[in-house]
Amino acid sequence: MGIIESIKAYEILDSRGVPTLLTEIVLDNGIKGSAAVPSGASTGIHEALELRDNDKKRYNGKGVLKNIELINSLILDAIQGLDIRDQKNIDSILLRLDATKNKSKLGANTLLSVSLAAANTAAKVNNLELYQYIGGINTNLLPIPLVNVINGGAHANNNLDIQEYMLAPLGAKTFNEAIRWCSEIFFNLKELLKSNNYSTSVGDEGGFASNFKNNYEPLEFLLKAIRKSKLSPEKDVRISLDVASSEFYKQNKYKLTAVQKPFDSQKMVSFLSDIVKKYPIFSIEDGCAEDDWQGWKYLNSQLKNSIFVVGDDLFVTDKNRLAKGIKNNAANTILVKPNQIGTLTETLDTISLAKENNIETIISHRSGETEDNFIADLCVGTNSKMIKTGSVTRSERCSKYNRLLVIERNNN
Ligand code: PGA
Ligand code: ZN
């Protein structure tokens, strides 16, 4: 048994130096568990609300003292005395306390910090690793990491429209090998950039944030770096993209900086199909904007048989938006970010709906992260095929990869 006795919430910093929440639950038997929540930059308009103080005198309005107050009063009163193992009950109480469509009363960040802390604490009570607590005994799949090595868009101060260029080491026999390959490619890429007098400073997710001639040039660099690492860009390591196109969708057109005339949906899909024809692409995320359903239908019809067509801002981890996507054949893969929706139960419901409909799941970090590695266990616990958690540099990204390395080692 383990009964919730008290909760402590703290205002800590994320990887961009912006405040976020760390919440700790203490049980009557002295067992404690905690969780810290991440924060996005290219957030979808349909995401649940991230509550902040908006007090300009502190942290430029980004403080989370209001959230801490809510946790210490309203939330503690409602869940004190409950069995920590009853995650569904705890989450449904949190949802009832908020009772808004987009979590605007208590904030998805507030709810998620409590929800994930509850799961971490319950795993300890059950003497289980978190991924086993989440998924039971049939959880032994280590994911393909989508490793972000070139940053653009809202994550870097450079000229790339495409937000993320990632390595997808699909041919690696183990997770360990996948990480080694990506690290070796990362350093070969660094050498190549240096020798071309390109900057090797990094962006928010740890990938290089250099300026490039156009959106294709990073792909050429990646091919060279993969080959320089004695790997095949077809069989061993392909390339994944997050276009994050909602960021440059204005007045129903895609406004890429390098292109004079903005693209309509058809042209945008042709632009991406062309990239898939010319390069060894593994997946494309948010190739169309969050409400361009016609564009998505066309994109998926063109590419679903050759690559993973991934919805992030499109689905925002919301099972209702995913259901609409399934009905409309809009994508074959969903990106899962727990803080887009607010509780672990809702996240797991969305993953279940995806699995029932043969939609692949990618568990994902946010561009503002902490050292918390809950998503690594969530990925293994839900047998998700892929994880997206940034570059192989920066500890807030490596912490997820390092946790997966430990899980793999302990299972062999
Ligand atoms: P975000 O970016 O965390 O800034 O939203 C990640 C993504 O778009 O996948
Ligand atoms: Zn995205």
Short mmCIF file of N, CA and C in Angstrom, two decimals, residues 292-378:
data_model
loop_
_atom_site.label_atom_id
_atom_site.label_comp_id
_atom_site.label_asym_id
_atom_site.label_seq_id
_atom_site.Cartn_x
_atom_site.Cartn_y
_atom_site.Cartn_z
N ASP A 292 -4.66 22.07 -41.78
CA ASP A 292 -4.75 21.87 -43.23
C ASP A 292 -5.07 20.40 -43.52
N TRP A 293 -6.30 20.00 -43.16
CA TRP A 293 -6.67 18.57 -43.26
C TRP A 293 -6.61 18.06 -44.70
N GLN A 294 -6.97 18.91 -45.65
CA GLN A 294 -6.90 18.49 -47.06
C GLN A 294 -5.46 18.20 -47.45
N GLY A 295 -4.58 19.11 -47.03
CA GLY A 295 -3.16 18.94 -47.30
C GLY A 295 -2.64 17.63 -46.71
N TRP A 296 -3.03 17.35 -45.47
CA TRP A 296 -2.59 16.11 -44.79
C TRP A 296 -3.06 14.87 -45.54
N LYS A 297 -4.33 14.89 -45.97
CA LYS A 297 -4.89 13.72 -46.68
C LYS A 297 -4.05 13.44 -47.92
N TYR A 298 -3.73 14.52 -48.64
CA TYR A 298 -2.97 14.38 -49.88
C TYR A 298 -1.54 13.93 -49.57
N LEU A 299 -0.94 14.55 -48.55
CA LEU A 299 0.43 14.18 -48.14
C LEU A 299 0.51 12.69 -47.80
N ASN A 300 -0.45 12.25 -46.98
CA ASN A 300 -0.43 10.84 -46.55
C ASN A 300 -0.66 9.90 -47.73
N SER A 301 -1.56 10.28 -48.63
CA SER A 301 -1.83 9.40 -49.78
C SER A 301 -0.58 9.28 -50.66
N GLN A 302 0.22 10.33 -50.71
CA GLN A 302 1.43 10.29 -51.55
C GLN A 302 2.57 9.52 -50.89
N LEU A 303 2.67 9.62 -49.55
CA LEU A 303 3.91 9.15 -48.91
C LEU A 303 3.75 8.00 -47.92
N LYS A 304 2.51 7.62 -47.59
CA LYS A 304 2.35 6.65 -46.50
C LYS A 304 2.97 5.28 -46.78
N ASN A 305 3.14 4.95 -48.03
CA ASN A 305 3.73 3.64 -48.33
C ASN A 305 5.25 3.65 -48.32
N SER A 306 5.85 4.83 -48.33
CA SER A 306 7.32 4.85 -48.34
C SER A 306 7.94 5.35 -47.04
N ILE A 307 7.25 6.19 -46.29
CA ILE A 307 7.85 6.74 -45.06
C ILE A 307 6.80 6.83 -43.94
N PHE A 308 7.28 7.17 -42.74
CA PHE A 308 6.36 7.48 -41.65
C PHE A 308 5.90 8.94 -41.81
N VAL A 309 4.60 9.11 -41.94
CA VAL A 309 4.02 10.45 -42.06
C VAL A 309 3.48 10.81 -40.67
N VAL A 310 4.16 11.75 -40.00
CA VAL A 310 3.98 11.94 -38.56
C VAL A 310 3.19 13.21 -38.24
N GLY A 311 2.17 13.08 -37.43
CA GLY A 311 1.40 14.24 -36.98
C GLY A 311 1.78 14.64 -35.55
N ASP A 312 2.26 15.87 -35.40
CA ASP A 312 2.59 16.41 -34.07
C ASP A 312 1.57 17.51 -33.74
N ASP A 313 1.78 18.72 -34.30
CA ASP A 313 0.79 19.79 -34.08
C ASP A 313 -0.59 19.37 -34.58
N LEU A 314 -0.63 18.48 -35.54
CA LEU A 314 -1.91 18.01 -36.08
C LEU A 314 -2.74 17.29 -35.01
N PHE A 315 -2.10 16.40 -34.23
CA PHE A 315 -2.84 15.57 -33.26
C PHE A 315 -2.75 16.07 -31.82
N VAL A 316 -1.65 16.76 -31.48
CA VAL A 316 -1.39 17.24 -30.11
C VAL A 316 -1.74 16.20 -29.02
N THR A 317 -1.42 14.92 -29.31
CA THR A 317 -1.61 13.84 -28.34
C THR A 317 -3.06 13.75 -27.84
N ASP A 318 -3.97 14.24 -28.64
CA ASP A 318 -5.38 14.29 -28.24
C ASP A 318 -6.13 13.18 -28.99
N LYS A 319 -6.78 12.30 -28.25
CA LYS A 319 -7.40 11.15 -28.91
C LYS A 319 -8.54 11.56 -29.85
N ASN A 320 -9.16 12.68 -29.58
CA ASN A 320 -10.23 13.12 -30.48
C ASN A 320 -9.68 13.61 -31.81
N ARG A 321 -8.57 14.33 -31.75
CA ARG A 321 -7.94 14.77 -33.02
C ARG A 321 -7.35 13.57 -33.75
N LEU A 322 -6.81 12.60 -32.99
CA LEU A 322 -6.29 11.40 -33.64
C LEU A 322 -7.43 10.63 -34.32
N ALA A 323 -8.57 10.54 -33.65
CA ALA A 323 -9.72 9.83 -34.24
C ALA A 323 -10.12 10.49 -35.57
N LYS A 324 -10.10 11.82 -35.59
CA LYS A 324 -10.42 12.54 -36.83
C LYS A 324 -9.38 12.22 -37.91
N GLY A 325 -8.12 12.15 -37.49
CA GLY A 325 -7.03 11.83 -38.42
C GLY A 325 -7.16 10.43 -39.00
N ILE A 326 -7.60 9.49 -38.16
CA ILE A 326 -7.77 8.11 -38.62
C ILE A 326 -8.91 8.06 -39.64
N LYS A 327 -10.00 8.75 -39.31
CA LYS A 327 -11.16 8.78 -40.21
C LYS A 327 -10.79 9.39 -41.57
N ASN A 328 -9.93 10.39 -41.52
CA ASN A 328 -9.56 11.10 -42.74
C ASN A 328 -8.30 10.57 -43.42
N ASN A 329 -7.73 9.50 -42.83
CA ASN A 329 -6.49 8.96 -43.42
C ASN A 329 -5.41 10.03 -43.56
N ALA A 330 -5.21 10.79 -42.48
CA ALA A 330 -4.35 11.97 -42.57
C ALA A 330 -2.87 11.69 -42.30
N ALA A 331 -2.56 10.60 -41.60
CA ALA A 331 -1.17 10.30 -41.27
C ALA A 331 -1.08 8.83 -40.87
N ASN A 332 0.14 8.27 -40.86
CA ASN A 332 0.27 6.89 -40.40
C ASN A 332 1.04 6.77 -39.08
N THR A 333 1.38 7.93 -38.48
CA THR A 333 2.18 7.94 -37.25
C THR A 333 1.80 9.15 -36.40
N ILE A 334 1.84 8.96 -35.07
CA ILE A 334 1.56 10.10 -34.17
C ILE A 334 2.76 10.36 -33.28
N LEU A 335 3.09 11.64 -33.11
CA LEU A 335 4.09 12.04 -32.14
C LEU A 335 3.36 12.23 -30.80
N VAL A 336 3.92 11.64 -29.74
CA VAL A 336 3.26 11.68 -28.43
C VAL A 336 4.07 12.52 -27.46
N LYS A 337 3.44 13.63 -27.00
CA LYS A 337 4.09 14.51 -26.01
C LYS A 337 3.10 14.67 -24.86
N PRO A 338 3.37 14.05 -23.71
CA PRO A 338 2.39 14.10 -22.61
C PRO A 338 1.96 15.51 -22.23
N ASN A 339 2.84 16.50 -22.35
CA ASN A 339 2.43 17.83 -21.88
C ASN A 339 1.52 18.55 -22.88
N GLN A 340 1.31 17.95 -24.06
CA GLN A 340 0.33 18.55 -24.97
C GLN A 340 -1.09 18.28 -24.48
N ILE A 341 -1.24 17.22 -23.64
CA ILE A 341 -2.60 16.83 -23.26
C ILE A 341 -2.83 16.95 -21.75
N GLY A 342 -1.84 16.60 -20.91
CA GLY A 342 -1.95 16.95 -19.50
C GLY A 342 -1.93 15.86 -18.46
N THR A 343 -2.33 14.62 -18.82
CA THR A 343 -2.23 13.55 -17.81
C THR A 343 -1.70 12.28 -18.46
N LEU A 344 -1.18 11.38 -17.62
CA LEU A 344 -0.66 10.10 -18.13
C LEU A 344 -1.80 9.26 -18.70
N THR A 345 -2.94 9.24 -18.02
CA THR A 345 -4.07 8.43 -18.51
C THR A 345 -4.48 8.84 -19.92
N GLU A 346 -4.62 10.13 -20.15
CA GLU A 346 -5.00 10.59 -21.49
C GLU A 346 -3.93 10.22 -22.52
N THR A 347 -2.66 10.34 -22.12
CA THR A 347 -1.57 9.98 -23.04
C THR A 347 -1.67 8.50 -23.42
N LEU A 348 -1.89 7.66 -22.41
CA LEU A 348 -1.98 6.21 -22.68
C LEU A 348 -3.22 5.88 -23.52
N ASP A 349 -4.31 6.60 -23.29
CA ASP A 349 -5.52 6.38 -24.10
C ASP A 349 -5.25 6.69 -25.57
N THR A 350 -4.53 7.78 -25.81
CA THR A 350 -4.21 8.17 -27.19
C THR A 350 -3.31 7.11 -27.84
N ILE A 351 -2.33 6.63 -27.07
CA ILE A 351 -1.42 5.59 -27.61
C ILE A 351 -2.23 4.32 -27.92
N SER A 352 -3.16 3.95 -27.05
CA SER A 352 -3.98 2.75 -27.30
C SER A 352 -4.79 2.91 -28.58
N LEU A 353 -5.39 4.08 -28.74
CA LEU A 353 -6.19 4.31 -29.96
C LEU A 353 -5.30 4.19 -31.20
N ALA A 354 -4.10 4.73 -31.11
CA ALA A 354 -3.16 4.63 -32.24
C ALA A 354 -2.88 3.16 -32.55
N LYS A 355 -2.57 2.40 -31.53
CA LYS A 355 -2.20 1.00 -31.75
C LYS A 355 -3.35 0.18 -32.33
N GLU A 356 -4.55 0.45 -31.83
CA GLU A 356 -5.72 -0.28 -32.35
C GLU A 356 -5.93 -0.02 -33.84
N ASN A 357 -5.40 1.10 -34.31
CA ASN A 357 -5.61 1.49 -35.71
C ASN A 357 -4.35 1.46 -36.56
N ASN A 358 -3.35 0.69 -36.07
CA ASN A 358 -2.08 0.55 -36.80
C ASN A 358 -1.39 1.87 -37.10
N ILE A 359 -1.54 2.80 -36.18
CA ILE A 359 -0.81 4.07 -36.29
C ILE A 359 0.43 3.91 -35.40
N GLU A 360 1.62 4.16 -35.97
CA GLU A 360 2.84 4.04 -35.17
C GLU A 360 2.93 5.19 -34.17
N THR A 361 3.65 4.94 -33.05
CA THR A 361 3.80 5.98 -32.04
C THR A 361 5.28 6.34 -31.86
N ILE A 362 5.54 7.65 -31.80
CA ILE A 362 6.88 8.16 -31.48
C ILE A 362 6.74 8.94 -30.19
N ILE A 363 7.43 8.53 -29.15
CA ILE A 363 7.37 9.29 -27.89
C ILE A 363 8.39 10.42 -27.99
N SER A 364 7.98 11.61 -27.54
CA SER A 364 8.82 12.79 -27.81
C SER A 364 9.04 13.71 -26.60
N HIS A 365 10.21 14.30 -26.59
CA HIS A 365 10.58 15.38 -25.66
C HIS A 365 9.96 16.70 -26.14
N ARG A 366 10.27 17.81 -25.46
CA ARG A 366 9.97 19.15 -25.93
C ARG A 366 11.30 19.90 -26.09
N SER A 367 11.24 21.03 -26.78
CA SER A 367 12.51 21.75 -26.99
C SER A 367 13.04 22.34 -25.67
N GLY A 368 12.17 22.65 -24.74
CA GLY A 368 12.60 23.04 -23.39
C GLY A 368 12.47 21.81 -22.51
N GLU A 369 13.57 21.28 -22.03
CA GLU A 369 13.51 20.00 -21.29
C GLU A 369 14.18 20.13 -19.93
N THR A 370 14.03 19.09 -19.13
CA THR A 370 14.78 18.96 -17.88
C THR A 370 15.48 17.61 -17.90
N GLU A 371 16.16 17.31 -16.81
CA GLU A 371 16.87 16.03 -16.72
C GLU A 371 15.91 14.87 -16.46
N ASP A 372 14.64 15.14 -16.29
CA ASP A 372 13.64 14.09 -16.08
C ASP A 372 13.58 13.19 -17.31
N ASN A 373 13.60 11.86 -17.08
CA ASN A 373 13.59 10.97 -18.26
C ASN A 373 12.37 10.06 -18.32
N PHE A 374 11.26 10.54 -17.82
CA PHE A 374 10.01 9.77 -17.84
C PHE A 374 9.70 9.22 -19.24
N ILE A 375 9.94 10.05 -20.27
CA ILE A 375 9.54 9.61 -21.63
C ILE A 375 10.31 8.38 -22.11
N ALA A 376 11.51 8.16 -21.56
CA ALA A 376 12.26 6.95 -21.95
C ALA A 376 11.50 5.71 -21.49
N ASP A 377 11.05 5.74 -20.25
CA ASP A 377 10.27 4.60 -19.71
C ASP A 377 8.90 4.51 -20.38
N LEU A 378 8.31 5.65 -20.68
CA LEU A 378 7.00 5.64 -21.37
C LEU A 378 7.14 4.95 -22.72
#
